[in-house]
CSV table of C-alpha atoms and ligand atoms in Angstrom, one decimal:
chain,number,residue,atom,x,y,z
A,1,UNK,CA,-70.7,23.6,20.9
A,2,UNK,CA,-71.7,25.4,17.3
A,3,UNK,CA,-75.2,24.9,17.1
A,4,UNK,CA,-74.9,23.0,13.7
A,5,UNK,CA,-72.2,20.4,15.0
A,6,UNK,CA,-73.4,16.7,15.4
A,7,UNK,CA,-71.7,14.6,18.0
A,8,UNK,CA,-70.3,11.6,18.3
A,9,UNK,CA,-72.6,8.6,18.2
A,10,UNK,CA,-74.1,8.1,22.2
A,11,UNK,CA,-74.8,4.2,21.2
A,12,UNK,CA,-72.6,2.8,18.5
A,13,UNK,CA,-73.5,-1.1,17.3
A,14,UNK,CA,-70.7,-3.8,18.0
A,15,UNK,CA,-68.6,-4.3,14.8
A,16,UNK,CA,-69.1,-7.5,12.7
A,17,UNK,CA,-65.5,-7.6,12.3
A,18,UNK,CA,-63.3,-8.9,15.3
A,19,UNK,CA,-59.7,-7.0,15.3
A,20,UNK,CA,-56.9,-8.6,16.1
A,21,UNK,CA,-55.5,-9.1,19.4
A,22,UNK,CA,-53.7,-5.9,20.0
A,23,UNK,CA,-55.0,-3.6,17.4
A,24,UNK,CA,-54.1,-0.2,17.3
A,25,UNK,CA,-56.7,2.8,16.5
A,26,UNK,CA,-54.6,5.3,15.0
A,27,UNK,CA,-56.3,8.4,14.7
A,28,UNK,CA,-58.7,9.5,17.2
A,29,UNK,CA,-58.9,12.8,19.1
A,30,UNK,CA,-59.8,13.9,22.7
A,31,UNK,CA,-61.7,17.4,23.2
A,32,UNK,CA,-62.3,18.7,26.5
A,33,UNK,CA,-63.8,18.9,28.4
A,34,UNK,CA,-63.9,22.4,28.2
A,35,UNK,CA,-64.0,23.5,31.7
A,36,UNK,CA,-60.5,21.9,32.4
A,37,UNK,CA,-58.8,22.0,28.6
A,38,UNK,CA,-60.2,25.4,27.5
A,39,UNK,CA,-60.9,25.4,23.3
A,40,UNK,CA,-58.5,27.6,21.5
A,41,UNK,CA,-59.4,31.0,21.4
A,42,UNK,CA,-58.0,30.9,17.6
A,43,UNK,CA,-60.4,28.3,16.6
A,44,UNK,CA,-62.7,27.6,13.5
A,45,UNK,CA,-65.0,25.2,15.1
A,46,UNK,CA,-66.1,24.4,18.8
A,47,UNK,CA,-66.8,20.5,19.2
A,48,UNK,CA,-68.7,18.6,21.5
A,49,UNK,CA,-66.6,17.3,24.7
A,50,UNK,CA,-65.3,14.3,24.0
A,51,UNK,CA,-63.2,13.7,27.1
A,52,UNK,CA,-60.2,10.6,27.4
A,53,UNK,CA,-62.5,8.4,29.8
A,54,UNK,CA,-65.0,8.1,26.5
A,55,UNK,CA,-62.4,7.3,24.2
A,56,UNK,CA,-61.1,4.6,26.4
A,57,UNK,CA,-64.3,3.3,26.9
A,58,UNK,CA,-65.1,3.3,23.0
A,59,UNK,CA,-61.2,1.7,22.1
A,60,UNK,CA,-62.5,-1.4,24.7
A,61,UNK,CA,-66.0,-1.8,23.5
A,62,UNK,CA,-65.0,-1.9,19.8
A,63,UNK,CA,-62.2,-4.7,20.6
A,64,UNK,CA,-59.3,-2.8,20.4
A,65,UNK,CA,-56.0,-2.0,22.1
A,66,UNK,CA,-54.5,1.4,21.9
A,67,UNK,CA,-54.7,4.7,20.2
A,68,UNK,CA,-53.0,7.4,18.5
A,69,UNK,CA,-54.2,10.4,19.8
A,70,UNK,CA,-53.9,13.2,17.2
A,71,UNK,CA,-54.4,17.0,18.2
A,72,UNK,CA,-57.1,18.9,16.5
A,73,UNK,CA,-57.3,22.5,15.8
A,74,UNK,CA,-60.0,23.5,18.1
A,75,UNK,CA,-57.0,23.1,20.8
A,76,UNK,CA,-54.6,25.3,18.5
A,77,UNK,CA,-51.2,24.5,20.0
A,78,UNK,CA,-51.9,23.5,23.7
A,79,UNK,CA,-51.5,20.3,23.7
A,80,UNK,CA,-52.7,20.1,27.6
A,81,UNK,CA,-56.1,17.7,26.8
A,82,UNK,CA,-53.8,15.3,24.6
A,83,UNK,CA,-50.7,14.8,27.4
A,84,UNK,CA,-53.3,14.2,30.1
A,85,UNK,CA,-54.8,11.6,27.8
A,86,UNK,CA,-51.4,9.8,27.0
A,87,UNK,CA,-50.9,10.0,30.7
A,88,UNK,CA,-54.0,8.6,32.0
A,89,UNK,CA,-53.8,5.7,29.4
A,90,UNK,CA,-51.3,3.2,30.8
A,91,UNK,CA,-49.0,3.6,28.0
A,92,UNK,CA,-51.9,2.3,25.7
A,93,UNK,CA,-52.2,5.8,24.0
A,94,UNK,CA,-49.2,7.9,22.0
A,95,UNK,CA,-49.8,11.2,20.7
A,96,UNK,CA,-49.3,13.3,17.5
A,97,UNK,CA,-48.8,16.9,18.7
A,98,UNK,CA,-48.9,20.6,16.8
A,99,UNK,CA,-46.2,22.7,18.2
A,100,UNK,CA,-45.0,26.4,16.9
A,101,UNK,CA,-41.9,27.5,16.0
A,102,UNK,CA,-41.4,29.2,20.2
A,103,UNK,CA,-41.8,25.1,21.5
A,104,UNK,CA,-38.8,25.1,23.6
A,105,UNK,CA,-36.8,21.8,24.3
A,106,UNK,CA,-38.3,21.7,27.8
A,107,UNK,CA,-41.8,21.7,26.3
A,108,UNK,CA,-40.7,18.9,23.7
A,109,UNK,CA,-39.0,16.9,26.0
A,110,UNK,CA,-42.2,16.8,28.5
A,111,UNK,CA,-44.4,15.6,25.3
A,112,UNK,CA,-41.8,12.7,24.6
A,113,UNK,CA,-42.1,11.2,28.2
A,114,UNK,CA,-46.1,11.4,27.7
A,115,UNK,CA,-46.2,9.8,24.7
A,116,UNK,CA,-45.9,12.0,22.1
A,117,UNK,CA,-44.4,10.5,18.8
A,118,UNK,CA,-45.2,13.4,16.1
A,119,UNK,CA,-46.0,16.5,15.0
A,120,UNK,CA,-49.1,17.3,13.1
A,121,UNK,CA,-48.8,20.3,10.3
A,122,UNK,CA,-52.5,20.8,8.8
A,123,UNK,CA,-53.2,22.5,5.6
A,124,UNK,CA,-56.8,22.6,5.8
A,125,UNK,CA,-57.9,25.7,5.2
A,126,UNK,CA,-61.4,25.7,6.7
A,127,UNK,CA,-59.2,24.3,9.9
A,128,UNK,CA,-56.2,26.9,10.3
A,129,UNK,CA,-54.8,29.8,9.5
A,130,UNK,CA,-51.8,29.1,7.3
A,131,UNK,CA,-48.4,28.9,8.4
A,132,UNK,CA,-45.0,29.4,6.8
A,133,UNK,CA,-43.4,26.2,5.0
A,134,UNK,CA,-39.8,27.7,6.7
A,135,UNK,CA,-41.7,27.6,10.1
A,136,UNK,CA,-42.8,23.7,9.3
A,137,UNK,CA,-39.3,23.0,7.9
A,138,UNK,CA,-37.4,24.2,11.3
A,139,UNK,CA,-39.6,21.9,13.6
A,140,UNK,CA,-39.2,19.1,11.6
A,141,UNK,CA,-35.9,19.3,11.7
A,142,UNK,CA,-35.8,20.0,15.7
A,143,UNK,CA,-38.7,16.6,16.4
A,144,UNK,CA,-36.6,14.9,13.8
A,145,UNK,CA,-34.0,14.4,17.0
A,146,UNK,CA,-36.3,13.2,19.4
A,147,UNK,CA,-37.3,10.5,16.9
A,148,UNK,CA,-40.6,11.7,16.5
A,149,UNK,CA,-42.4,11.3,12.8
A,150,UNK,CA,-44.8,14.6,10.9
A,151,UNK,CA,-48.6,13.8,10.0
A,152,UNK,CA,-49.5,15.6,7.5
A,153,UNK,CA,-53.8,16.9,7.0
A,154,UNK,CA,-54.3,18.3,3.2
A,155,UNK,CA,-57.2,18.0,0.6
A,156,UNK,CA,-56.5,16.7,-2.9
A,157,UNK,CA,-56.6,19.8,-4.7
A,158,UNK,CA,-53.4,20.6,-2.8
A,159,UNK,CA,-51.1,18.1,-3.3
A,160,UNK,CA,-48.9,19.0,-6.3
A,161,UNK,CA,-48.1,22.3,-4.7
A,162,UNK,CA,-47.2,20.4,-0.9
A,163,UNK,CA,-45.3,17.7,-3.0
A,164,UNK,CA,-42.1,19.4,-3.2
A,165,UNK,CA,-42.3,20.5,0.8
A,166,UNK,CA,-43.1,17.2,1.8
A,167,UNK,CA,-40.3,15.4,-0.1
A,168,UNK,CA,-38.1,17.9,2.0
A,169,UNK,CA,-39.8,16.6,5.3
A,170,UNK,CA,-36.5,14.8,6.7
A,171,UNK,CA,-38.7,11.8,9.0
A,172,UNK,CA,-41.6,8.8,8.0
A,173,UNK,CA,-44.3,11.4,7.2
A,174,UNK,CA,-48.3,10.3,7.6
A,175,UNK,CA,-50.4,11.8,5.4
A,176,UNK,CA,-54.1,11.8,6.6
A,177,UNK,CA,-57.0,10.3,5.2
A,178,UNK,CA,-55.9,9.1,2.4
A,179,UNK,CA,-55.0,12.8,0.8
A,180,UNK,CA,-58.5,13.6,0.9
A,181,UNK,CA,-59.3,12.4,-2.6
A,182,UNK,CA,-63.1,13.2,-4.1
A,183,UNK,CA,-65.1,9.8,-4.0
A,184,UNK,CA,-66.7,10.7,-7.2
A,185,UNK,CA,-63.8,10.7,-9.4
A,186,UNK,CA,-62.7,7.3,-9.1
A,187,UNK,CA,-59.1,5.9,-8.2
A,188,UNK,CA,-58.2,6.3,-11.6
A,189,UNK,CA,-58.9,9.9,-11.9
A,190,UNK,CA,-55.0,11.7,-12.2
A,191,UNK,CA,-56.0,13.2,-8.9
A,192,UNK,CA,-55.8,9.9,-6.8
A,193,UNK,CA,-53.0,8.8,-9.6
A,194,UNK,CA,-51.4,11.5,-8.2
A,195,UNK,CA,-51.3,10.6,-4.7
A,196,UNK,CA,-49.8,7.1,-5.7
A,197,UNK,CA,-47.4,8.0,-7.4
A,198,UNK,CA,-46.3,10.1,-3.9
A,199,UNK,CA,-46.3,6.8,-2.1
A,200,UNK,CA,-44.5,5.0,-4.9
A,201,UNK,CA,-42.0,7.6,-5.2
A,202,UNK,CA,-40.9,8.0,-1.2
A,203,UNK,CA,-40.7,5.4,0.8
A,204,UNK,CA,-40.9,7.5,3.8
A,205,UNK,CA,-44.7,8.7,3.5
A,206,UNK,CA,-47.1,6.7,4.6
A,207,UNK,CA,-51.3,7.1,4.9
A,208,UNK,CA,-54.3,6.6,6.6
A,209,UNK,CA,-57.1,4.5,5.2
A,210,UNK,CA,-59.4,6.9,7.3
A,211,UNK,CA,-62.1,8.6,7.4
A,212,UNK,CA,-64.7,7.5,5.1
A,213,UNK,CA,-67.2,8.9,6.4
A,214,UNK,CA,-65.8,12.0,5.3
A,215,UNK,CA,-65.0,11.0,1.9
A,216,UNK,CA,-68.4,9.6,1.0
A,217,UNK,CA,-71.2,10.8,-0.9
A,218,UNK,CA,-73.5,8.1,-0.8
A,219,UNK,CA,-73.3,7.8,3.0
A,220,UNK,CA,-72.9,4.3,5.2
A,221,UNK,CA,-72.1,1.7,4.7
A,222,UNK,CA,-69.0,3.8,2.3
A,223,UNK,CA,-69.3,1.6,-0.3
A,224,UNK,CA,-68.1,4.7,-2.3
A,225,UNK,CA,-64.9,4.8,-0.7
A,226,UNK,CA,-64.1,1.1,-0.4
A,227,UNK,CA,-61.6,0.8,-3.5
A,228,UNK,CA,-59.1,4.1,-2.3
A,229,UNK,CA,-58.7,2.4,1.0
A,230,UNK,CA,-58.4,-1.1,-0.5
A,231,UNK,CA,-55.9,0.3,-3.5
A,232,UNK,CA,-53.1,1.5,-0.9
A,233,UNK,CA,-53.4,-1.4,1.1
A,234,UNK,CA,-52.5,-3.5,-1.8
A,235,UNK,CA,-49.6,-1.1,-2.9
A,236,UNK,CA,-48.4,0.0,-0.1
A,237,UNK,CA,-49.3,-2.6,3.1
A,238,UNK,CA,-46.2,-1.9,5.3
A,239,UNK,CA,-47.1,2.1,5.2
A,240,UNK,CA,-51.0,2.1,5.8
A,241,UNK,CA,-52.5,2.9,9.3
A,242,UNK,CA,-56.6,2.7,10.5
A,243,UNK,CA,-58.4,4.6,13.0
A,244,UNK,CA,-61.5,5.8,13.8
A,245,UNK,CA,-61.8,9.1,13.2
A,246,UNK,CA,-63.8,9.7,16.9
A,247,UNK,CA,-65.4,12.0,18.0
A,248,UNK,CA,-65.7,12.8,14.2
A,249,UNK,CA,-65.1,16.4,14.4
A,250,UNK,CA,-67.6,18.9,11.6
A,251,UNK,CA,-69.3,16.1,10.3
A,252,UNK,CA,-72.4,17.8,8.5
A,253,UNK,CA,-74.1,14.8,6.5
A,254,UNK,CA,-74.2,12.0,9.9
A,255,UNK,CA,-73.3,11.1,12.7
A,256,UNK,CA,-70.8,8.3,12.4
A,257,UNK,CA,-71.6,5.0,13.6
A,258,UNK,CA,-68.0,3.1,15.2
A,259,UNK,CA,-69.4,-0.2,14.0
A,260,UNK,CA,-69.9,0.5,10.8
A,261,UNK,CA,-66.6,1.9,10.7
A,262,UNK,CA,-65.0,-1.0,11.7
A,263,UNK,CA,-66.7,-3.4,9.5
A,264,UNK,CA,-64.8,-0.9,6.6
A,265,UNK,CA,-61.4,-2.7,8.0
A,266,UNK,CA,-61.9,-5.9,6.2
A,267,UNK,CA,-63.1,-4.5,2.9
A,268,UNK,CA,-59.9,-2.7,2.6
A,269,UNK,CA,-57.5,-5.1,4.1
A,270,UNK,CA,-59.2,-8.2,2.9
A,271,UNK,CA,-56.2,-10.9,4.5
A,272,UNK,CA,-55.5,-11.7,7.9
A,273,UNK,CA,-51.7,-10.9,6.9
A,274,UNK,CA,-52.8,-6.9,5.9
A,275,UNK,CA,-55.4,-6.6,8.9
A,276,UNK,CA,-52.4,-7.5,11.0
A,277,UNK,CA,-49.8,-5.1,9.3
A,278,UNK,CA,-52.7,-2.4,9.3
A,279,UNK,CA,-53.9,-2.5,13.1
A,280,UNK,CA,-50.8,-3.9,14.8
A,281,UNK,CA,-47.1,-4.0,13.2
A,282,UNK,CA,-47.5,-1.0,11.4
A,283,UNK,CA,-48.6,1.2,13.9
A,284,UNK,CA,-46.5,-0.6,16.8
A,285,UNK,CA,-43.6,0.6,14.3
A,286,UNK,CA,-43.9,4.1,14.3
A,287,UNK,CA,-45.4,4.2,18.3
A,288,UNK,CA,-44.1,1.8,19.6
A,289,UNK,CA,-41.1,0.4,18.6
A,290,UNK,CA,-39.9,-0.4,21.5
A,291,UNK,CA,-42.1,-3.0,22.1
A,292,UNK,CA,-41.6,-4.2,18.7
A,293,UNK,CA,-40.2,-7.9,18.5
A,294,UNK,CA,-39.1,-8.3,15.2
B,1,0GY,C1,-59.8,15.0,11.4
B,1,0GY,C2,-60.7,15.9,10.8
B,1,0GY,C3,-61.0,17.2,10.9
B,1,0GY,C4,-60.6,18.1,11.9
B,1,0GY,C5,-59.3,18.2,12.5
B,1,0GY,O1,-57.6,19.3,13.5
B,1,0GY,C6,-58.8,19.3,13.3
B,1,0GY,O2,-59.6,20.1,13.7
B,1,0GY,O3,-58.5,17.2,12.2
B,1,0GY,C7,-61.8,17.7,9.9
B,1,0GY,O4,-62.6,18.6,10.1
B,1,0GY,O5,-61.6,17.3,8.7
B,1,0GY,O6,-58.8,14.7,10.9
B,1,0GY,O7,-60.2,14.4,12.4
């Protein structure tokens, strides 16, 4: 582990807010452990285990269902760590994936009957190394087949150059946390104005209301961050997903307490009706549709 990363919370307080039957925790990651999923060598940060049996354990004690397990950098493009996860979860866990251009079908194929349902493509600098848009465009159009969806990981600043690339992106496309958008600003600064309009524009992209406890500046409870969340779930309620965030990878300013995340939920989704669409029928769409009954 880098000697200046915090991990996740060893005690987190019970949530206020009781989810719904059924609700979904749609972006979460498993690391580790490291002596059986190796970090990338190619990585920019090394994180704290944070092995499947703890995430399972964390998805119960905060009164949820099921995750959405999303690959992180530190394990580059073996996806090893996340299959065993969507294997070991009783078909309560699908996966979001990063791939290369050299996947082959074999490899894809394997990922579908763990669980996997997308492909991540991250445009954080401090997290990658960049790759080619043309590399991006040919594995959307080969997961595009399988069914599978593309989350997307970018800060504000670089959204009007991505917008034309991701109005290419053929499938539903996630755009995580929120676009990254600077708390300080406000949601009427053209930056955040900006990201609306993306939503507004194309009905395939979607967001998470995620992550605000790395959006803040003033820290928890996130009142800072309450009104960007809140705003797309008023615009846009059928295309918004939640989740957690754990283990909270390069957090710097605290370490995250689950709790308090979850009492976020009903500040942002303030009706029974958007909780539900939030934790359960929107994420059940794009994971699990087949389970869907309407
Ligand atoms: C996140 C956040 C981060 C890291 C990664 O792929 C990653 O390493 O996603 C981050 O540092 O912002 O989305 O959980």
């Amino acid at each position: 582990m880098d000697p200046d990363y915090l991990p996740f919370h060893p005690n987190p307080s019970k949530p206020k807010f009781k989810a719904p039957a059924g609700a979904v925790d749609a972006h979460c990651h498993v690391f580790g452990p490291a002596d059986m999923f190796p970090y990338a060598p190619e990585r920019k940060y090394t994180p704290c285990d944070a092995p499947k049996e703890k995430l399972f354990a964390l998805r119960d004690y905060l009164g949820f269902s099921r995750n959405v397990i999303v690959q992180a950098s530190c394990h580059g493009r073996n996806n090893d760590a996340l299959v065993d996860a969507l294997k070991s979860s009783h078909g309560l866990a699908r996966g979001v994936a990063v791939v290369g251009a050299d996947v082959t079908d074999e490899a894809l194929a394997a990922m579908d009957a763990a669980g996997v349902r997308a492909v991540r493509f991250n445009f954080v600098k401090r997290l990658v190394d960049a790759t080619p848009k043309e590399i991006f465009l040919g594995i959307s159009e080969r997961i595009a087949k399988l069914g599978w969806h593309i989350v997307v990981y970018f800060e504000a600043p670089d959204l009007e150059d991505l917008t034309p690339f991701l109005k290419q992106l053929p499938t539903t496309v996630v755009v995580d946390h929120m676009g990254r958008p600077d708390v300080t600003k406000g949601v009427d600064h053209p930056d955040f104005q900006r990201f609306l309009s993306l939503l507004s524009e194309n009905e395939n992209i979607w967001t998470k209301v995620s992550c605000p406890e790395r959006l803040t500046v003033a820290g928890p409870p996130y009142d800072d961050v309450i009104a960007f969340g809140r705003t797309l779930v008023e615009h846009f309620p059928d295309r918004v997903l939640w989740g957690t965030d754990w283990p909270h990878p390069n957090m710097k300013s605290h370490v995250p307490d689950e709790g308090i995340l979850v009492d976020v939920i009903p500040r942002i989704a303030v009706t029974a009706a958007a909780q539900q669409k939030l934790l359960i029928d929107n994420p059940m769409r794009l994971y699990w549709p087949e389970e869907q009954i309407s």
